[in-house]
Amino acid sequence: MPEAGDMAPDFELPSTAGQLRLQDVAGNKNVLLAFYTEDNTPLCSSEVSVFAEDYEIVQQLGAEIVAVSADDLESHKQFSAAIGGVPFPLVSDEDLTAAKAYDVVDEAGKRSRRAVFVIERGGRILHAEPWFQPGNPTQYEEIFRALGFDV
């Protein structure tokens, strides 16, 4: 699993904002890369919703959020609408390309588990939360500290 200090594995996959290459985003901004298990599940809805609520803060810190799951684009569009809209790209990783590169494939080998990586401009990982729990305030604070927010 990539750790703080490692170069972030690149990937190019379809997203709700069109084809997305991680290094194209990380070349210009810090990136909060959030893997989640599945659209339309309570805990993952909470994870994505919380990041959506704080999206303006993330942007003010000069960063972008990219969220990844194994769901297809149609599922992502329905999920986004169901939770009131998501202002950042939802990436479709149906073959688990990104999840495998970040070593966050679930035990069944069918989905990614919840994990978050903060990637600095240029592609180096600043912070990794390999077992992210959306309700854990300490993890959330550490992610925002890595983005440069004084928590």
PDB file of C-alpha atoms in Angstrom:
ATOM      1  CA  MET A   1       0.000   0.000   0.000  1.00  0.00           C
ATOM      2  CA  PRO A   2       1.335   3.444  -0.852  1.00  0.00           C
ATOM      3  CA  GLU A   3       2.303   5.455   2.217  1.00  0.00           C
ATOM      4  CA  ALA A   4       3.167   9.053   3.011  1.00  0.00           C
ATOM      5  CA  GLY A   5       6.244   9.998   1.019  1.00  0.00           C
ATOM      6  CA  ASP A   6       5.550   7.570  -1.845  1.00  0.00           C
ATOM      7  CA  MET A   7       4.568   8.720  -5.302  1.00  0.00           C
ATOM      8  CA  ALA A   8       0.836   8.245  -5.826  1.00  0.00           C
ATOM      9  CA  PRO A   9      -0.005   5.571  -8.390  1.00  0.00           C
ATOM     10  CA  ASP A  10      -1.553   7.171 -11.458  1.00  0.00           C
ATOM     11  CA  PHE A  11      -4.734   5.963 -13.113  1.00  0.00           C
ATOM     12  CA  GLU A  12      -7.026   7.073 -15.904  1.00  0.00           C
ATOM     13  CA  LEU A  13     -10.685   6.138 -15.607  1.00  0.00           C
ATOM     14  CA  PRO A  14     -14.130   7.452 -16.532  1.00  0.00           C
ATOM     15  CA  SER A  15     -15.785   9.805 -14.069  1.00  0.00           C
ATOM     16  CA  THR A  16     -18.885  11.930 -13.769  1.00  0.00           C
ATOM     17  CA  ALA A  17     -16.699  14.815 -15.006  1.00  0.00           C
ATOM     18  CA  GLY A  18     -15.393  12.898 -18.038  1.00  0.00           C
ATOM     19  CA  GLN A  19     -12.229  10.855 -18.422  1.00  0.00           C
ATOM     20  CA  LEU A  20     -10.016  11.555 -15.404  1.00  0.00           C
ATOM     21  CA  ARG A  21      -6.276  11.009 -15.074  1.00  0.00           C
ATOM     22  CA  LEU A  22      -5.148  11.458 -11.492  1.00  0.00           C
ATOM     23  CA  GLN A  23      -1.787  13.007 -12.379  1.00  0.00           C
ATOM     24  CA  ASP A  24      -3.528  15.639 -14.494  1.00  0.00           C
ATOM     25  CA  VAL A  25      -5.431  16.743 -11.388  1.00  0.00           C
ATOM     26  CA  ALA A  26      -2.446  16.349  -9.022  1.00  0.00           C
ATOM     27  CA  GLY A  27      -0.237  18.302 -11.403  1.00  0.00           C
ATOM     28  CA  ASN A  28      -2.204  21.450 -10.584  1.00  0.00           C
ATOM     29  CA  LYS A  29      -3.643  20.928  -7.099  1.00  0.00           C
ATOM     30  CA  ASN A  30      -3.390  18.832  -4.005  1.00  0.00           C
ATOM     31  CA  VAL A  31      -5.870  15.967  -4.171  1.00  0.00           C
ATOM     32  CA  LEU A  32      -8.031  14.329  -1.538  1.00  0.00           C
ATOM     33  CA  LEU A  33      -8.461  10.861  -3.081  1.00  0.00           C
ATOM     34  CA  ALA A  34     -11.320   9.047  -1.361  1.00  0.00           C
ATOM     35  CA  PHE A  35     -12.108   5.408  -2.063  1.00  0.00           C
ATOM     36  CA  TYR A  36     -15.529   4.216  -0.970  1.00  0.00           C
ATOM     37  CA  THR A  37     -17.212   0.833  -1.137  1.00  0.00           C
ATOM     38  CA  GLU A  38     -20.507   1.334  -2.903  1.00  0.00           C
ATOM     39  CA  ASP A  39     -23.026   3.925  -4.064  1.00  0.00           C
ATOM     40  CA  ASN A  40     -26.282   4.189  -2.135  1.00  0.00           C
ATOM     41  CA  THR A  41     -25.120   2.560   1.091  1.00  0.00           C
ATOM     42  CA  PRO A  42     -25.490   4.407   4.409  1.00  0.00           C
ATOM     43  CA  LEU A  43     -21.837   4.674   5.435  1.00  0.00           C
ATOM     44  CA  CYS A  44     -20.554   5.499   1.958  1.00  0.00           C
ATOM     45  CA  SER A  45     -23.334   8.040   1.469  1.00  0.00           C
ATOM     46  CA  SER A  46     -22.173   9.629   4.719  1.00  0.00           C
ATOM     47  CA  GLU A  47     -18.528   9.668   3.569  1.00  0.00           C
ATOM     48  CA  VAL A  48     -19.272  11.291   0.215  1.00  0.00           C
ATOM     49  CA  SER A  49     -21.815  13.711   1.720  1.00  0.00           C
ATOM     50  CA  VAL A  50     -19.387  14.937   4.377  1.00  0.00           C
ATOM     51  CA  PHE A  51     -16.710  15.619   1.777  1.00  0.00           C
ATOM     52  CA  ALA A  52     -19.302  17.358  -0.413  1.00  0.00           C
ATOM     53  CA  GLU A  53     -20.283  19.588   2.535  1.00  0.00           C
ATOM     54  CA  ASP A  54     -16.621  20.573   3.027  1.00  0.00           C
ATOM     55  CA  TYR A  55     -15.841  20.919  -0.665  1.00  0.00           C
ATOM     56  CA  GLU A  56     -15.627  24.719  -0.520  1.00  0.00           C
ATOM     57  CA  ILE A  57     -13.028  24.500   2.271  1.00  0.00           C
ATOM     58  CA  VAL A  58     -11.042  21.946   0.265  1.00  0.00           C
ATOM     59  CA  GLN A  59     -11.069  24.263  -2.737  1.00  0.00           C
ATOM     60  CA  GLN A  60      -9.990  27.227  -0.604  1.00  0.00           C
ATOM     61  CA  LEU A  61      -7.012  25.113   0.461  1.00  0.00           C
ATOM     62  CA  GLY A  62      -6.093  24.745  -3.226  1.00  0.00           C
ATOM     63  CA  ALA A  63      -7.155  21.120  -3.436  1.00  0.00           C
ATOM     64  CA  GLU A  64      -9.594  18.933  -5.337  1.00  0.00           C
ATOM     65  CA  ILE A  65     -11.561  15.885  -4.213  1.00  0.00           C
ATOM     66  CA  VAL A  66     -11.723  12.750  -6.342  1.00  0.00           C
ATOM     67  CA  ALA A  67     -13.928   9.894  -5.089  1.00  0.00           C
ATOM     68  CA  VAL A  68     -13.585   6.346  -6.436  1.00  0.00           C
ATOM     69  CA  SER A  69     -15.740   3.218  -6.268  1.00  0.00           C
ATOM     70  CA  ALA A  70     -16.358   0.174  -8.447  1.00  0.00           C
ATOM     71  CA  ASP A  71     -19.833   1.383  -9.428  1.00  0.00           C
ATOM     72  CA  ASP A  72     -20.578   2.350 -13.030  1.00  0.00           C
ATOM     73  CA  LEU A  73     -21.202   5.922 -14.172  1.00  0.00           C
ATOM     74  CA  GLU A  74     -24.980   5.557 -14.256  1.00  0.00           C
ATOM     75  CA  SER A  75     -24.952   4.415 -10.643  1.00  0.00           C
ATOM     76  CA  HIS A  76     -22.717   7.378  -9.740  1.00  0.00           C
ATOM     77  CA  LYS A  77     -25.118   9.819 -11.399  1.00  0.00           C
ATOM     78  CA  GLN A  78     -28.106   8.357  -9.544  1.00  0.00           C
ATOM     79  CA  PHE A  79     -26.147   8.314  -6.280  1.00  0.00           C
ATOM     80  CA  SER A  80     -25.120  11.948  -6.676  1.00  0.00           C
ATOM     81  CA  ALA A  81     -28.718  12.978  -7.328  1.00  0.00           C
ATOM     82  CA  ALA A  82     -29.965  10.939  -4.349  1.00  0.00           C
ATOM     83  CA  ILE A  83     -27.651  12.719  -1.898  1.00  0.00           C
ATOM     84  CA  GLY A  84     -28.299  16.197  -3.245  1.00  0.00           C
ATOM     85  CA  GLY A  85     -25.487  16.502  -5.762  1.00  0.00           C
ATOM     86  CA  VAL A  86     -21.747  15.917  -5.531  1.00  0.00           C
ATOM     87  CA  PRO A  87     -19.526  18.818  -6.649  1.00  0.00           C
ATOM     88  CA  PHE A  88     -16.466  16.670  -7.375  1.00  0.00           C
ATOM     89  CA  PRO A  89     -15.814  13.764  -9.762  1.00  0.00           C
ATOM     90  CA  LEU A  90     -17.034  10.285  -8.908  1.00  0.00           C
ATOM     91  CA  VAL A  91     -14.709   7.852 -10.667  1.00  0.00           C
ATOM     92  CA  SER A  92     -15.902   4.510 -12.000  1.00  0.00           C
ATOM     93  CA  ASP A  93     -13.315   1.823 -11.176  1.00  0.00           C
ATOM     94  CA  GLU A  94     -15.301  -1.200 -12.360  1.00  0.00           C
ATOM     95  CA  ASP A  95     -12.233  -3.402 -12.911  1.00  0.00           C
ATOM     96  CA  LEU A  96     -10.582  -2.148  -9.679  1.00  0.00           C
ATOM     97  CA  THR A  97      -7.574  -0.655 -11.495  1.00  0.00           C
ATOM     98  CA  ALA A  98      -7.193   2.195  -9.011  1.00  0.00           C
ATOM     99  CA  ALA A  99      -8.177   0.128  -5.965  1.00  0.00           C
ATOM    100  CA  LYS A 100      -5.513  -2.455  -6.805  1.00  0.00           C
ATOM    101  CA  ALA A 101      -2.875   0.227  -7.392  1.00  0.00           C
ATOM    102  CA  TYR A 102      -3.610   1.637  -3.918  1.00  0.00           C
ATOM    103  CA  ASP A 103      -4.045  -1.816  -2.343  1.00  0.00           C
ATOM    104  CA  VAL A 104      -7.534  -1.038  -1.060  1.00  0.00           C
ATOM    105  CA  VAL A 105      -9.498  -3.920  -2.603  1.00  0.00           C
ATOM    106  CA  ASP A 106     -11.934  -5.416  -0.094  1.00  0.00           C
ATOM    107  CA  GLU A 107     -11.579  -8.959   1.237  1.00  0.00           C
ATOM    108  CA  ALA A 108     -14.072 -10.329  -1.292  1.00  0.00           C
ATOM    109  CA  GLY A 109     -12.031  -8.826  -4.150  1.00  0.00           C
ATOM    110  CA  LYS A 110     -15.064  -7.107  -5.667  1.00  0.00           C
ATOM    111  CA  ARG A 111     -14.968  -3.524  -4.372  1.00  0.00           C
ATOM    112  CA  SER A 112     -12.679  -1.020  -2.747  1.00  0.00           C
ATOM    113  CA  ARG A 113     -12.760  -0.440   0.971  1.00  0.00           C
ATOM    114  CA  ARG A 114     -13.016   3.054   2.446  1.00  0.00           C
ATOM    115  CA  ALA A 115      -9.585   4.704   2.315  1.00  0.00           C
ATOM    116  CA  VAL A 116      -8.323   8.252   1.844  1.00  0.00           C
ATOM    117  CA  PHE A 117      -5.047   9.564   0.451  1.00  0.00           C
ATOM    118  CA  VAL A 118      -3.944  13.195   0.427  1.00  0.00           C
ATOM    119  CA  ILE A 119      -1.689  13.788  -2.570  1.00  0.00           C
ATOM    120  CA  GLU A 120       0.355  16.942  -3.028  1.00  0.00           C
ATOM    121  CA  ARG A 121       0.842  18.800  -6.290  1.00  0.00           C
ATOM    122  CA  GLY A 122       3.271  16.744  -8.284  1.00  0.00           C
ATOM    123  CA  GLY A 123       1.956  13.425  -7.026  1.00  0.00           C
ATOM    124  CA  ARG A 124       3.616  12.586  -3.700  1.00  0.00           C
ATOM    125  CA  ILE A 125       1.376  11.162  -0.963  1.00  0.00           C
ATOM    126  CA  LEU A 126       1.237  13.429   2.083  1.00  0.00           C
ATOM    127  CA  HIS A 127      -1.144  11.343   4.190  1.00  0.00           C
ATOM    128  CA  ALA A 128      -2.794   7.913   3.993  1.00  0.00           C
ATOM    129  CA  GLU A 129      -5.843   6.605   5.868  1.00  0.00           C
ATOM    130  CA  PRO A 130      -5.996   2.969   4.686  1.00  0.00           C
ATOM    131  CA  TRP A 131      -9.076   2.138   6.812  1.00  0.00           C
ATOM    132  CA  PHE A 132     -11.062   5.378   6.759  1.00  0.00           C
ATOM    133  CA  GLN A 133     -14.086   5.592   9.041  1.00  0.00           C
ATOM    134  CA  PRO A 134     -16.332   8.557   8.138  1.00  0.00           C
ATOM    135  CA  GLY A 135     -17.504   8.992  11.728  1.00  0.00           C
ATOM    136  CA  ASN A 136     -13.976   9.189  13.173  1.00  0.00           C
ATOM    137  CA  PRO A 137     -13.214  12.873  13.886  1.00  0.00           C
ATOM    138  CA  THR A 138      -9.504  12.194  14.478  1.00  0.00           C
ATOM    139  CA  GLN A 139      -9.053  10.717  11.002  1.00  0.00           C
ATOM    140  CA  TYR A 140     -11.017  13.565   9.460  1.00  0.00           C
ATOM    141  CA  GLU A 141      -8.882  16.157  11.252  1.00  0.00           C
ATOM    142  CA  GLU A 142      -5.672  14.439  10.124  1.00  0.00           C
ATOM    143  CA  ILE A 143      -6.860  14.526   6.501  1.00  0.00           C
ATOM    144  CA  PHE A 144      -7.598  18.246   6.717  1.00  0.00           C
ATOM    145  CA  ARG A 145      -4.303  18.961   8.476  1.00  0.00           C
ATOM    146  CA  ALA A 146      -2.518  17.246   5.590  1.00  0.00           C
ATOM    147  CA  LEU A 147      -4.371  19.592   3.226  1.00  0.00           C
ATOM    148  CA  GLY A 148      -3.060  22.558   5.228  1.00  0.00           C
ATOM    149  CA  PHE A 149      -6.140  23.361   7.310  1.00  0.00           C
ATOM    150  CA  ASP A 150      -5.457  24.480  10.875  1.00  0.00           C
ATOM    151  CA  VAL A 151      -7.882  22.237  12.749  1.00  0.00           C
TER     152      VAL A 151
END
